[in-house]
XYZ file of C-alpha atoms in Angstrom:
563
model
C 5.675 -6.323 18.244
C 7.531 -2.797 18.975
C 7.183 -0.045 16.488
C 10.919 0.031 15.701
C 14.019 -2.267 16.477
C 16.821 -0.572 17.959
C 20.428 -2.051 17.459
C 20.154 -3.478 21.326
C 16.803 -5.029 20.607
C 17.684 -6.529 17.289
C 20.530 -8.406 18.930
C 17.988 -10.231 21.190
C 15.216 -10.370 18.671
C 12.376 -13.112 19.610
C 10.880 -15.300 17.077
C 7.730 -13.993 15.284
C 4.394 -14.901 16.607
C 1.374 -15.790 14.493
C -1.795 -15.568 16.397
C -5.278 -16.748 14.633
C -8.406 -15.680 16.301
C -11.264 -17.033 14.155
C -13.554 -19.876 14.435
C -13.240 -21.787 11.284
C -12.175 -25.158 9.618
C -9.013 -25.176 8.045
C -7.814 -27.834 5.328
C -4.167 -28.062 5.194
C -2.282 -30.233 2.876
C 1.392 -31.328 3.819
C 2.878 -33.633 1.423
C 0.552 -36.589 0.913
C -1.204 -35.923 4.173
C -4.470 -33.596 4.527
C -5.308 -32.322 7.959
C -8.437 -30.759 9.008
C -8.055 -28.485 12.189
C -11.100 -26.772 13.672
C -10.059 -23.687 15.681
C -12.525 -22.454 18.120
C -10.328 -20.009 19.773
C -7.132 -18.061 19.595
C -3.640 -19.938 19.398
C -0.170 -19.098 18.479
C 3.246 -20.540 17.603
C 6.827 -19.528 16.952
C 8.128 -19.390 13.288
C 11.798 -20.042 12.474
C 13.401 -16.898 10.885
C 16.536 -16.832 9.280
C 17.228 -13.346 9.368
C 20.847 -12.815 9.768
C 21.978 -9.824 12.310
C 18.210 -9.517 13.382
C 18.340 -13.264 13.851
C 17.191 -14.782 17.420
C 20.433 -16.440 18.542
C 18.163 -19.518 19.870
C 15.968 -19.784 17.178
C 17.113 -23.158 16.152
C 14.740 -24.411 18.899
C 11.942 -22.281 17.730
C 9.890 -24.827 16.151
C 10.512 -27.231 19.006
C 8.186 -24.828 20.980
C 4.873 -24.626 19.559
C 2.264 -23.044 22.081
C -1.231 -24.024 21.629
C -2.670 -22.390 24.822
C -6.233 -24.307 24.642
C -5.684 -27.096 22.771
C -2.936 -29.695 21.492
C -2.536 -31.578 18.317
C -0.132 -34.465 18.073
C 0.763 -35.161 14.492
C 4.144 -35.982 13.195
C 4.401 -32.216 12.057
C 1.743 -29.735 12.578
C 1.281 -26.959 9.974
C -0.197 -23.808 10.590
C 1.648 -21.091 8.630
C 0.696 -17.423 8.415
C 3.917 -15.898 6.741
C 5.462 -18.289 4.469
C 6.465 -22.002 4.821
C 7.274 -23.489 8.230
C 10.073 -26.090 8.872
C 12.890 -26.421 11.131
C 15.840 -24.032 10.871
C 18.072 -27.127 10.392
C 15.959 -28.354 7.329
C 15.850 -24.857 5.495
C 18.765 -24.315 2.818
C 20.534 -21.371 2.543
C 20.527 -18.737 -0.029
C 23.766 -19.616 -1.185
C 23.081 -23.394 -1.568
C 19.783 -22.593 -3.626
C 21.306 -19.775 -5.648
C 24.076 -22.037 -6.461
C 21.883 -24.977 -7.805
C 21.548 -24.937 -11.663
C 18.327 -23.648 -13.189
C 15.354 -25.819 -12.497
C 17.107 -27.624 -9.468
C 16.101 -24.897 -6.761
C 15.132 -26.459 -3.369
C 11.210 -26.370 -3.649
C 10.819 -29.112 -0.330
C 9.072 -26.057 1.319
C 6.427 -26.238 -1.409
C 4.918 -28.906 0.469
C 3.969 -27.109 3.449
C 3.037 -23.490 2.806
C -0.084 -20.954 3.268
C -0.901 -21.547 -0.314
C -2.541 -24.927 0.957
C -4.454 -23.024 3.469
C -8.082 -22.243 2.454
C -10.966 -21.604 4.818
C -13.917 -23.915 4.227
C -16.587 -21.874 5.570
C -19.452 -19.731 4.196
C -16.947 -16.886 3.786
C -14.250 -18.085 1.750
C -10.680 -16.846 3.109
C -7.363 -17.233 1.355
C -4.085 -17.244 2.970
C -1.743 -16.489 0.427
C 2.049 -16.227 1.302
C 4.007 -13.043 0.235
C 6.312 -13.505 -2.831
C 8.413 -10.910 -4.715
C 9.811 -11.018 -7.996
C 13.321 -10.135 -8.544
C 15.974 -9.778 -11.330
C 19.662 -10.532 -11.374
C 21.897 -9.000 -13.785
C 24.170 -6.314 -14.496
C 23.530 -3.320 -16.457
C 24.793 -3.414 -20.249
C 24.536 -7.485 -20.078
C 22.959 -9.155 -22.841
C 19.388 -10.750 -22.418
C 20.630 -13.979 -21.949
C 22.749 -12.951 -18.794
C 19.407 -11.266 -17.097
C 17.740 -13.881 -14.763
C 14.404 -13.529 -12.893
C 13.228 -15.158 -9.914
C 11.019 -14.699 -6.635
C 11.719 -14.688 -2.835
C 9.649 -14.887 0.235
C 9.632 -12.339 2.837
C 12.333 -14.369 4.677
C 14.755 -13.837 1.532
C 14.415 -17.689 0.697
C 14.286 -18.494 -2.910
C 10.984 -19.666 -3.959
C 11.233 -19.419 -7.857
C 14.791 -20.149 -9.042
C 16.365 -17.614 -11.050
C 16.372 -18.325 -14.759
C 17.342 -16.386 -17.984
C 14.708 -14.162 -18.925
C 15.028 -15.292 -22.472
C 13.566 -18.622 -21.362
C 11.150 -17.841 -18.745
C 9.697 -14.366 -17.342
C 7.710 -13.855 -14.157
C 4.950 -11.033 -14.950
C 2.993 -10.982 -11.905
C 2.215 -12.528 -8.449
C -1.094 -12.403 -6.751
C -3.605 -14.693 -4.878
C -0.719 -17.443 -4.572
C -0.138 -17.468 -8.535
C 2.755 -16.210 -10.485
C 1.977 -15.397 -14.027
C 4.970 -16.378 -16.339
C 5.613 -16.810 -20.193
C 8.281 -18.732 -21.930
C 10.459 -18.280 -24.873
C 7.550 -18.752 -27.296
C 5.373 -16.001 -25.235
C 3.125 -18.516 -24.260
C 1.547 -17.769 -20.585
C 1.238 -19.994 -17.978
C 0.972 -20.178 -13.968
C 2.906 -21.132 -10.961
C 1.725 -21.756 -7.392
C 3.214 -19.992 -4.299
C 5.984 -22.324 -4.378
C 7.142 -22.264 -7.897
C 5.593 -25.599 -9.003
C 3.643 -25.265 -12.584
C 0.036 -25.695 -12.168
C -0.987 -24.190 -15.688
C 1.501 -25.212 -18.790
C 2.127 -22.441 -20.939
C -0.546 -21.720 -23.598
C -0.980 -19.568 -26.699
C -2.389 -16.828 -24.795
C -1.846 -13.525 -22.687
C -2.662 -13.996 -19.019
C -3.613 -11.112 -16.947
C -3.167 -10.252 -13.094
C -4.883 -12.956 -10.750
C -7.855 -11.200 -9.107
C -10.624 -12.087 -7.042
C -9.907 -15.892 -7.916
C -10.006 -15.282 -11.622
C -7.493 -14.290 -14.478
C -8.284 -12.487 -17.724
C -6.968 -14.454 -20.874
C -6.511 -12.760 -24.062
C -6.361 -14.776 -27.461
C -6.732 -13.928 -31.116
C -10.460 -14.561 -30.675
C -11.162 -12.310 -27.919
C -10.767 -12.799 -24.234
C -12.185 -14.583 -21.448
C -11.543 -15.929 -17.756
C -9.849 -18.812 -16.156
C -9.603 -19.700 -12.495
C -6.419 -20.149 -10.120
C -6.062 -23.703 -11.375
C -6.275 -23.059 -15.051
C -9.841 -24.172 -15.522
C -12.244 -21.991 -18.028
C -14.915 -20.222 -15.920
C -15.929 -17.366 -18.548
C -15.578 -18.571 -22.209
C -13.448 -16.376 -24.649
C -15.799 -13.788 -25.846
C -15.095 -11.543 -28.638
C -14.512 -8.494 -26.448
C -11.250 -6.946 -27.567
C -9.801 -6.511 -24.052
C -10.801 -7.741 -20.391
C -9.490 -6.247 -16.989
C -8.943 -7.663 -13.753
C -12.139 -8.320 -11.431
C -12.584 -5.524 -8.637
C -15.621 -5.600 -6.370
C -17.269 -8.839 -8.365
C -16.980 -6.640 -11.597
C -14.575 -6.460 -14.774
C -14.635 -4.049 -17.400
C -14.532 -5.609 -20.934
C -14.022 -3.585 -24.315
C -15.302 -3.437 -27.848
C -12.443 -1.690 -29.706
C -14.508 -1.113 -32.883
C -12.568 0.107 -35.923
C -8.813 0.046 -35.744
C -6.647 3.034 -36.037
C -9.935 5.129 -35.038
C -9.681 6.820 -31.700
C -12.294 5.935 -29.085
C -14.044 9.398 -29.113
C -14.504 9.231 -32.829
C -15.474 5.394 -33.175
C -19.093 5.007 -32.597
C -18.632 1.022 -31.900
C -16.257 1.757 -29.187
C -17.600 0.876 -25.884
C -16.393 -0.228 -22.415
C -18.915 -1.828 -19.946
C -19.073 -4.412 -17.128
C -19.658 -8.233 -16.710
C -20.056 -10.169 -13.519
C -18.319 -13.289 -12.428
C -20.514 -15.459 -14.750
C -19.455 -13.506 -17.661
C -22.893 -11.791 -17.895
C -22.805 -8.147 -19.219
C -24.374 -6.209 -16.311
C -23.664 -2.850 -17.654
C -23.857 -2.080 -21.297
C -20.695 -1.500 -23.403
C -21.757 1.964 -24.052
C -18.864 4.220 -22.176
C -15.948 5.710 -23.835
C -14.058 5.331 -20.456
C -14.601 3.232 -17.354
C -12.787 2.633 -14.197
C -12.963 -0.093 -11.576
C -15.407 0.059 -8.899
C -14.495 1.169 -5.525
C -16.568 1.809 -2.613
C -19.673 0.967 -4.689
C -18.907 3.593 -7.593
C -17.179 3.609 -10.501
C -16.133 6.912 -12.738
C -17.249 6.674 -16.221
C -17.474 8.923 -19.531
C -20.281 8.567 -21.940
C -18.290 10.612 -24.356
C -16.922 14.127 -25.327
C -17.947 17.798 -25.762
C -15.880 20.256 -27.842
C -13.699 22.933 -25.894
C -11.868 25.851 -26.980
C -8.644 24.234 -27.282
C -7.338 22.933 -31.015
C -3.771 21.703 -30.610
C -1.998 18.053 -30.388
C -4.792 15.660 -30.066
C -4.087 12.476 -28.704
C -5.854 9.026 -28.603
C -6.616 9.298 -24.767
C -6.661 12.971 -24.000
C -7.907 14.869 -27.132
C -6.862 18.558 -26.306
C -10.148 19.963 -28.033
C -12.495 17.730 -26.208
C -13.577 17.287 -22.506
C -14.244 13.865 -21.163
C -17.250 14.487 -19.351
C -16.961 11.984 -16.546
C -19.743 11.154 -13.817
C -20.277 8.322 -11.401
C -22.604 5.324 -11.514
C -23.588 2.878 -9.014
C -23.516 -1.161 -8.978
C -26.610 -1.215 -11.135
C -25.101 1.420 -13.791
C -27.446 4.172 -12.601
C -25.765 7.821 -12.678
C -25.309 9.188 -9.143
C -23.687 12.690 -10.668
C -23.992 14.593 -13.545
C -21.568 13.777 -16.402
C -19.801 17.110 -16.047
C -16.339 16.533 -14.506
C -12.934 16.432 -16.444
C -11.402 14.337 -14.063
C -12.671 11.699 -11.628
C -10.576 9.826 -9.144
C -11.859 6.566 -7.434
C -13.681 6.603 -4.292
C -11.396 6.484 -0.990
C -12.657 6.923 2.524
C -16.111 7.655 1.528
C -14.857 10.781 -0.589
C -14.047 11.130 -4.336
C -11.615 13.730 -6.053
C -13.153 15.511 -9.162
C -12.104 18.382 -11.062
C -13.151 20.741 -13.764
C -10.702 22.464 -16.342
C -10.296 26.203 -14.912
C -9.511 27.653 -18.408
C -11.614 25.749 -21.097
C -10.822 28.570 -23.233
C -7.038 28.780 -22.713
C -5.124 30.029 -25.831
C -2.546 27.160 -25.417
C -2.895 23.623 -24.906
C -1.930 23.415 -21.149
C -4.606 22.177 -18.625
C -5.346 23.682 -15.209
C -7.751 22.387 -12.795
C -10.319 23.154 -9.887
C -10.400 20.317 -7.698
C -13.628 19.315 -5.143
C -14.405 16.314 -3.230
C -17.889 14.605 -3.314
C -19.279 11.947 -1.125
C -20.906 8.516 -2.172
C -24.314 10.221 -2.646
C -22.763 12.659 -5.173
C -23.000 15.544 -2.936
C -20.218 17.911 -3.120
C -18.793 18.573 0.301
C -16.050 20.649 -0.728
C -16.675 23.124 -3.813
C -14.425 23.586 -6.687
C -12.043 25.877 -4.681
C -8.601 23.864 -4.887
C -5.973 24.292 -7.272
C -4.739 21.082 -6.703
C -5.344 18.268 -4.066
C -4.666 14.437 -3.065
C -7.517 12.013 -2.284
C -8.544 11.384 1.287
C -6.988 8.565 2.934
C -7.858 6.527 5.836
C -6.781 9.078 8.521
C -9.792 11.265 7.110
C -7.747 14.156 5.967
C -6.649 15.244 2.327
C -3.874 17.505 1.257
C -5.070 20.263 -0.737
C -3.735 23.719 -2.289
C -5.340 27.014 -2.589
C -4.014 28.899 -5.649
C -4.436 32.427 -7.201
C -7.040 33.069 -10.069
C -4.391 34.318 -12.692
C -3.682 32.361 -15.755
C 0.049 31.916 -15.581
C 2.369 32.266 -18.469
C 2.840 28.964 -20.690
C 5.249 26.645 -18.595
C 4.809 28.579 -15.275
C 2.550 27.513 -12.290
C 0.159 29.188 -10.115
C 1.229 30.478 -6.798
C -0.307 28.006 -4.364
C -0.245 27.477 -0.525
C -1.289 24.139 0.799
C -3.116 22.923 3.866
C -5.193 19.916 5.244
C -9.021 19.365 5.386
C -11.521 17.230 6.990
C -14.309 15.150 5.396
C -16.983 17.398 7.189
C -15.903 20.370 5.406
C -13.615 22.000 7.870
C -9.607 22.771 8.140
C -7.158 20.861 9.943
C -4.170 23.083 8.887
C -5.341 26.159 6.844
C -2.994 27.483 3.980
C -0.271 29.729 4.956
C 0.718 28.114 8.449
C 3.372 26.033 6.887
C 5.260 26.591 3.550
C 4.410 22.967 2.289
C 2.122 20.227 3.893
C 2.117 16.508 2.825
C -0.150 13.595 3.219
C -1.344 12.900 7.049
C -1.157 9.419 7.945
C -0.840 7.579 11.120
C -1.048 10.650 13.412
C 2.099 12.414 11.163
C 2.272 14.708 8.483
C 5.584 15.922 6.569
C 5.788 19.541 6.423
C 8.299 22.223 5.306
C 8.173 25.173 7.820
C 8.084 28.597 6.891
C 11.847 29.067 7.307
C 12.492 26.162 4.845
C 13.326 23.436 7.264
C 11.555 20.092 7.091
C 10.129 17.878 9.545
C 6.768 15.921 10.786
C 4.244 17.397 13.094
C 1.277 15.610 14.798
C -2.473 16.501 14.362
C -2.307 19.597 16.608
C 0.754 21.102 14.630
C 3.368 20.401 17.194
C 6.744 18.996 15.673
C 7.470 15.542 16.407
C 10.848 15.167 14.501
C 12.806 16.672 11.832
C 13.423 14.681 8.535
C 12.400 14.960 4.853
C 10.151 12.369 3.543
C 6.724 11.268 2.575
C 3.465 9.468 4.462
C 3.684 6.779 6.811
C 2.516 3.402 6.141
C 2.431 0.326 8.477
C 4.229 2.466 11.171
C 7.188 3.331 9.148
C 8.224 5.903 6.511
C 11.402 6.543 4.430
C 13.106 9.736 4.829
C 16.544 11.267 3.938
C 19.536 9.153 5.215
C 22.576 10.377 6.964
C 25.360 8.312 4.838
C 28.783 10.732 4.792
C 28.948 12.586 1.283
C 25.734 11.011 0.216
C 22.972 13.328 -0.062
C 20.524 11.222 -1.546
C 20.870 8.283 0.848
C 17.503 7.148 2.651
C 16.541 5.635 6.015
C 13.439 4.032 7.584
C 12.275 5.703 10.674
C 9.230 4.889 12.962
C 6.447 7.452 14.285
C 8.975 8.708 16.597
C 11.597 9.504 14.194
C 13.768 6.605 15.500
C 15.656 4.697 12.877
C 14.323 1.014 12.399
C 17.487 -0.172 11.064
C 21.233 0.540 12.196
C 22.078 1.604 8.654
C 21.114 4.123 5.714
C 20.893 3.044 1.957
C 22.899 4.842 -0.658
C 20.647 5.471 -3.502
C 22.071 8.330 -5.730
C 20.144 7.211 -8.662
C 16.955 6.178 -7.005
C 14.166 8.517 -5.843
C 13.002 6.346 -2.811
C 11.505 8.690 -0.796
C 7.720 8.074 -0.768
C 8.066 4.339 -0.998
C 6.232 2.334 1.265
C 6.522 -1.066 3.383
C 3.745 -3.370 2.192
C 1.253 -5.208 4.741
C 3.821 -7.965 5.206
C 6.512 -5.358 6.140
C 8.413 -5.808 2.987
C 10.321 -2.642 1.193
C 11.647 -3.259 -2.204
C 14.572 -0.767 -3.117
C 15.999 -0.455 -6.522
C 19.638 0.047 -6.098
C 20.439 0.415 -9.791
C 23.824 -1.016 -8.738
C 26.182 -3.570 -10.632
C 27.212 -5.153 -7.400
C 27.195 -8.812 -7.333
C 24.314 -8.689 -10.076
C 21.848 -7.364 -7.407
C 19.523 -4.987 -8.711
C 17.058 -4.781 -5.728
C 17.525 -4.390 -1.965
C 14.631 -6.366 0.089
C 14.093 -4.993 3.400
C 12.055 -6.424 6.242
C 10.441 -4.084 8.697
C 11.664 -6.202 11.670
C 14.367 -8.195 10.332
C 16.456 -5.779 8.185
C 17.935 -6.936 4.836
C 16.446 -10.180 3.576
C 18.052 -9.734 0.194
C 20.515 -9.887 -1.034
C 22.158 -12.667 0.851
C 24.366 -11.789 3.741
C 23.774 -8.134 3.590
C 22.247 -8.084 7.104
C 25.514 -8.323 8.780
C 27.364 -5.138 9.843
C 29.526 -4.038 7.599
C 28.309 -5.732 4.598
C 26.561 -3.816 1.616
C 29.553 -3.445 -0.503
C 29.126 0.542 -0.972
C 25.383 0.296 -0.921
C 24.832 0.343 2.967
C 26.139 3.223 5.406
C 26.195 1.681 8.802
C 25.707 3.516 11.966
C 28.672 3.676 14.461
C 26.430 2.258 17.193
C 27.642 -0.810 18.682
C 24.998 -3.626 17.861
């Protein structure tokens, strides 16, 4: 795929190609037939896309041209999907047809053939869940009965029909399951195609993660699998978190109306996938494991501050965070006031700079440690961001003077490497952002904004955030709309032939996900649409019809370039 789509490219956009280059056996269910396909090498196929203005003009023939270079299968219909349901263009209902159907009658024929039915039967289980996006319809000021909620796929096809939020509310989608609750606040599950797989129960369901879902009842909490079968029976725990790295945090809350630091019974710990407590519930705070490490706090010690205690951040006590490994063994002293998850082999930690401050305002000194607990960068930064996959982190060097209440430090920003060296030292730019994908947003000393490469050379001028999946949201160019936004590639070229008017939305910094989707809350009363869904290659996939030039009804500002 190219990094960007120019108007001329969009006019002749080719069908997407999915390539699978893995040796495994797939069990594929299509209606009442089950196919097993053993893939020994790469194969590819074209997927029909209904993409409005970015649609290939000959894509009606797309599914008639499946290409299997090294082998051929001859079934009545061959199914191998990597990005949503697959069927011929002529069979796919339009958005208008589906949206116009009464509640409960949306077309779900695509449910018979989808990625939710593809599971690798090998020693390493691989799930290929299709992307789904939960959206709401309704004008601001409307009654609760008039708000509707549903879900679409990355093509903009309606997967879960839109229904009043007073009848059914979708709360989560992950690993091919929607979590929903009905009018009685009973929770259930839908599969990736909107079909009920777990009828509503008198319980609260958490987010699906690593094949398990936390279930909370009056008796405690436990876990079910994606089909609703009990895996970990209800235990007298007060709360259960989602699984991460094969572990989940569970809590004994102790006495009600007593803060956790004062309650000797309060404790958080970890269980494994069998429900066995593997790290005792002895911590006042526990966080998810990341890269084999978790930040935890054993308790609090007194500090000099004595104002405005709150349940989660008592002003007169320090949290004393440290890190443990999978076995619960400490890898650092419990001496930090802040401790972030490990990313790219490094964790951001901090101590309160002025523990004896005369007023309740906290300022931190930041540092970085590696997975062995060794400090790579000392406590010298007045602010910092975690390292990302680029291998750099944004930091700030600040003066040592305690500012007046409500004021901030005088700080200068730069970029550091994990080996303890500088990429950009403070003072070169007025402001430095997050480095990603070979680009970093900066404010130059003259006040202008732009993106520079690793050597500090200017690539293009724009005001925006970090690159993700080859794209970034920057300030737009709509006339008389200073808050408009647009998407650009790493060269600064616009990905779409339009900008988005977002006077009430702080959208700079929003990211395209791994499926190429970006959701922008429009804060608009236009046709009930509260959200705009953009695809990295195919433009507007929601609302329906907004991908045609001139569409958008006041929300899109189209370029003058002929498409």
